[in-house]
C-alpha cells in the first residue's frame, strides 16, 4: 500500500478506542513516520488500527505495527513522541473522492453560540460539510453545533455557515463546513458517505 497525499492520521489503542492523532511523514523509501503533539504516551511496540487520511484515496484504515519512541528530531519541542508505522493489512478505504456528497434527509436540532436552538434538515453531506435547510435565518460565518453519537461516544460537532443558496423546499438553504472534527468522527462520516454512494450505485445497477 502506497500513500499518495497523507499528512495526518488517527491511531487507535489496543482497546479499539482512539489513542491520539498524529502528523504523518513518508520517507523516500516509503517508511511511514508518525509525530505526536501529546505528552501522554510511552515507549511501546504494539499492533493496532490506524486511520490514514490520504488526500487522493480517502481514509485508509489499516492494521499496523506501531513502535512509539521519544522524538529526538527537530520537532521534539512541539512533538515529543514519534513512531515508526508499518502497514500489515489494509482493512477498508472510505470515500475516495474528497468532495463526494450524498443526498440524505436528516432532521436534527442545531444550537447557536447564544444557546438558542432550532431544527433543520440536512439534505446532503460530505466529509467536508453539509447542506442545511431551515426556516431559521442564519448569517454567513455563523457557527452552529449539533450532537452526534458514534459508537459509545457523544460528540458536539461544529459547522460554519459558508453561504446562503436561496429558497428551498421547507425553508432556506445554507452550505455549511465542518470545523474541529475529531479524527474518528471524520472517519465515520467518510464511511457513511462512501456506503451511501455504494448503495446508490447498487440501486442503479438493479434498475439496469
Protein backbone atom coordinates (compact mmCIF):
# COMPACT_ATOMS: atom_id res chain seq x y z
CA UNK A 1 0.00 0.00 0.00
CA UNK A 2 1.42 3.34 -1.08
CA UNK A 3 0.24 6.63 0.41
CA UNK A 4 -0.20 9.41 -2.14
CA UNK A 5 -1.03 12.53 -0.12
CA UNK A 6 -1.12 11.77 3.59
CA UNK A 7 -0.25 14.32 6.28
CA UNK A 8 -2.21 13.12 9.31
CA UNK A 9 -3.75 10.07 10.92
CA UNK A 10 -5.63 8.71 13.92
CA UNK A 11 -4.02 5.93 15.97
CA UNK A 12 -6.24 3.60 17.99
CA UNK A 13 -5.29 1.87 21.23
CA UNK A 14 -5.37 -1.88 21.79
CA UNK A 15 -8.90 -1.38 23.22
CA UNK A 16 -10.01 -0.09 19.76
CA UNK A 17 -10.66 3.39 21.16
CA UNK A 18 -8.92 6.46 19.67
CA UNK A 19 -5.50 6.93 21.26
CA UNK A 20 -4.10 10.04 19.55
CA UNK A 21 -3.96 11.98 16.33
CA UNK A 22 -0.58 12.35 14.66
CA UNK A 23 1.22 14.14 11.86
CA UNK A 24 2.42 11.82 9.09
CA UNK A 25 5.64 11.89 7.12
CA UNK A 26 6.52 9.36 4.41
CA UNK A 27 10.22 8.92 3.61
CA UNK A 28 11.58 8.49 0.09
CA UNK A 29 11.89 4.78 0.88
CA UNK A 30 8.20 4.59 1.82
CA UNK A 31 8.71 4.40 5.60
CA UNK A 32 5.74 5.91 7.49
CA UNK A 33 6.66 8.11 10.45
CA UNK A 34 4.13 9.49 12.92
CA UNK A 35 4.65 12.55 15.13
CA UNK A 36 2.53 13.17 18.24
CA UNK A 37 1.86 16.52 19.93
CA UNK A 38 0.55 14.85 23.10
CA UNK A 39 2.84 14.11 26.05
CA UNK A 40 0.66 11.25 27.33
CA UNK A 41 2.44 8.39 25.57
CA UNK A 42 5.18 5.90 26.40
CA UNK A 43 7.74 3.84 24.54
CA UNK A 44 5.94 0.73 23.29
CA UNK A 45 5.59 -1.60 20.31
CA UNK A 46 2.07 -2.84 19.54
CA UNK A 47 -0.31 -3.83 16.75
CA UNK A 48 -3.40 -1.71 16.26
CA UNK A 49 -5.68 0.08 13.81
CA UNK A 50 -4.62 3.35 12.19
CA UNK A 51 -6.79 5.64 10.04
CA UNK A 52 -4.53 7.31 7.48
CA UNK A 53 -6.10 10.41 5.90
CA UNK A 54 -4.91 10.40 2.30
CA UNK A 55 -5.98 13.31 0.12
CA UNK A 56 -6.09 11.14 -3.00
CA UNK A 57 -7.53 7.92 -1.60
CA UNK A 58 -9.70 8.98 1.35
CA UNK A 59 -9.47 7.35 4.77
CA UNK A 60 -7.27 4.25 4.57
CA UNK A 61 -7.95 2.10 7.64
CA UNK A 62 -5.04 -0.27 8.26
CA UNK A 63 -3.88 -2.91 10.66
CA UNK A 64 -0.40 -1.70 11.62
CA UNK A 65 2.56 -2.38 13.84
CA UNK A 66 3.42 0.86 15.62
CA UNK A 67 6.67 1.47 17.52
CA UNK A 68 6.39 4.59 19.70
CA UNK A 69 9.56 6.24 20.97
CA UNK A 70 10.90 9.60 22.10
CA UNK A 71 11.29 12.13 19.31
CA UNK A 72 14.89 13.36 19.14
CA UNK A 73 14.39 15.27 15.89
CA UNK A 74 13.95 19.00 15.17
CA UNK A 75 10.25 18.94 16.11
CA UNK A 76 10.73 17.37 19.57
CA UNK A 77 9.64 20.55 21.41
CA UNK A 78 6.17 20.52 19.84
CA UNK A 79 6.00 16.77 19.10
CA UNK A 80 7.69 14.93 21.99
CA UNK A 81 6.79 11.46 20.70
CA UNK A 82 7.15 9.79 17.30
CA UNK A 83 6.55 6.33 15.89
CA UNK A 84 7.50 4.09 13.02
CA UNK A 85 4.33 2.67 11.48
CA UNK A 86 4.36 -0.49 9.37
CA UNK A 87 1.18 -1.32 7.48
CA UNK A 88 0.35 -5.01 7.88
CA UNK A 89 -3.01 -5.04 6.11
CA UNK A 90 -5.39 -2.52 4.53
CA UNK A 91 -8.81 -3.15 6.08
CA UNK A 92 -11.04 -0.55 4.37
CA UNK A 93 -10.93 2.62 2.29
CA UNK A 94 -13.65 5.23 2.87
CA UNK A 95 -14.66 7.85 0.31
CA UNK A 96 -12.08 8.02 -2.43
CA UNK A 97 -13.31 11.42 -3.61
CA UNK A 98 -12.63 14.17 -1.10
CA UNK A 99 -15.68 16.27 -2.03
CA UNK A 100 -18.12 13.41 -2.65
CA UNK A 101 -21.60 14.34 -1.38
CA UNK A 102 -24.61 12.10 -0.92
CA UNK A 103 -28.27 13.10 -0.55
CA UNK A 104 -29.86 12.46 2.84
CA UNK A 105 -32.95 13.62 4.74
CA UNK A 106 -31.92 14.02 8.39
CA UNK A 107 -33.94 16.31 10.62
CA UNK A 108 -31.92 17.38 13.65
CA UNK A 109 -31.54 20.11 16.25
CA UNK A 110 -28.86 22.77 15.86
CA UNK A 111 -27.51 25.08 18.57
CA UNK A 112 -26.33 28.66 18.13
CA UNK A 113 -23.48 30.21 20.11
CA UNK A 114 -26.01 32.25 22.13
CA UNK A 115 -27.54 29.00 23.40
CA UNK A 116 -30.73 29.17 21.33
CA UNK A 117 -31.65 26.11 19.26
CA UNK A 118 -33.68 25.39 16.14
CA UNK A 119 -34.49 22.43 13.91
CA UNK A 120 -33.31 21.96 10.37
CA UNK A 121 -32.98 19.24 7.74
CA UNK A 122 -29.62 18.04 6.43
CA UNK A 123 -30.20 17.37 2.72
CA UNK A 124 -26.70 16.30 1.70
CA UNK A 125 -23.45 15.57 3.48
CA UNK A 126 -19.77 15.05 2.74
CA UNK A 127 -16.63 14.72 4.82
CA UNK A 128 -16.20 18.48 4.49
CA UNK A 129 -19.65 19.74 5.36
CA UNK A 130 -23.39 19.60 4.86
CA UNK A 131 -26.29 21.37 3.19
CA UNK A 132 -28.86 22.59 5.69
CA UNK A 133 -32.45 23.69 5.01
CA UNK A 134 -34.22 25.58 7.79
CA UNK A 135 -36.74 28.34 8.40
CA UNK A 136 -34.27 29.93 10.84
CA UNK A 137 -32.45 32.98 9.45
CA UNK A 138 -28.67 32.44 9.58
CA UNK A 139 -25.70 34.68 8.83
CA UNK A 140 -22.57 33.96 6.80
CA UNK A 141 -19.69 32.69 9.01
CA UNK A 142 -22.08 31.97 11.88
CA UNK A 143 -21.07 28.94 13.98
CA UNK A 144 -23.61 26.22 14.74
CA UNK A 145 -23.38 22.98 16.70
CA UNK A 146 -25.14 19.63 16.61
CA UNK A 147 -24.82 16.44 18.62
CA UNK A 148 -23.54 13.25 17.02
CA UNK A 149 -23.30 9.76 18.53
CA UNK A 150 -20.53 7.49 17.27
CA UNK A 151 -20.16 4.11 18.95
CA UNK A 152 -20.37 4.70 22.70
CA UNK A 153 -19.23 8.33 22.48
CA UNK A 154 -21.25 11.53 22.05
CA UNK A 155 -19.71 14.46 20.21
CA UNK A 156 -20.61 18.09 19.68
CA UNK A 157 -19.86 18.90 16.04
CA UNK A 158 -19.30 22.43 14.81
CA UNK A 159 -20.35 23.76 11.40
CA UNK A 160 -19.73 27.19 9.91
CA UNK A 161 -22.23 28.78 7.52
CA UNK A 162 -20.39 29.42 4.26
CA UNK A 163 -23.16 30.66 2.02
CA UNK A 164 -26.89 31.17 1.59
CA UNK A 165 -28.19 29.42 -1.53
CA UNK A 166 -31.72 30.83 -1.51
CA UNK A 167 -35.23 29.44 -1.03
CA UNK A 168 -35.59 25.66 -0.80
CA UNK A 169 -38.43 23.28 -0.03
CA UNK A 170 -39.04 23.62 3.70
CA UNK A 171 -37.14 26.87 4.20
CA UNK A 172 -33.86 28.43 3.08
CA UNK A 173 -30.74 26.51 2.06
CA UNK A 174 -27.30 27.04 3.62
CA UNK A 175 -24.00 25.47 2.66
CA UNK A 176 -22.04 24.66 5.84
CA UNK A 177 -18.49 23.48 6.56
CA UNK A 178 -17.40 21.27 9.46
CA UNK A 179 -14.74 22.55 11.85
CA UNK A 180 -12.89 20.91 14.74
CA UNK A 181 -13.94 17.37 13.82
CA UNK A 182 -12.37 14.61 15.95
CA UNK A 183 -10.49 12.22 13.68
CA UNK A 184 -12.69 9.20 14.40
CA UNK A 185 -15.86 11.23 13.70
CA UNK A 186 -14.43 12.39 10.35
CA UNK A 187 -13.65 8.74 9.53
CA UNK A 188 -17.20 7.72 10.47
CA UNK A 189 -18.68 10.44 8.22
CA UNK A 190 -16.44 9.39 5.33
CA UNK A 191 -17.51 5.78 5.79
CA UNK A 192 -21.20 6.81 5.91
CA UNK A 193 -20.83 8.82 2.69
CA UNK A 194 -18.95 6.01 0.96
CA UNK A 195 -21.58 3.41 1.94
CA UNK A 196 -24.45 5.65 0.79
CA UNK A 197 -22.71 6.11 -2.56
CA UNK A 198 -22.28 2.34 -2.90
CA UNK A 199 -25.98 1.83 -2.14
CA UNK A 200 -26.86 4.37 -4.85
CA UNK A 201 -24.65 2.56 -7.38
CA UNK A 202 -26.22 -0.80 -6.47
CA UNK A 203 -29.73 0.58 -7.00
CA UNK A 204 -28.67 1.96 -10.37
CA UNK A 205 -27.30 -1.43 -11.42
CA UNK A 206 -30.50 -3.19 -10.35
CA UNK A 207 -32.63 -0.82 -12.46
CA UNK A 208 -30.43 -1.57 -15.48
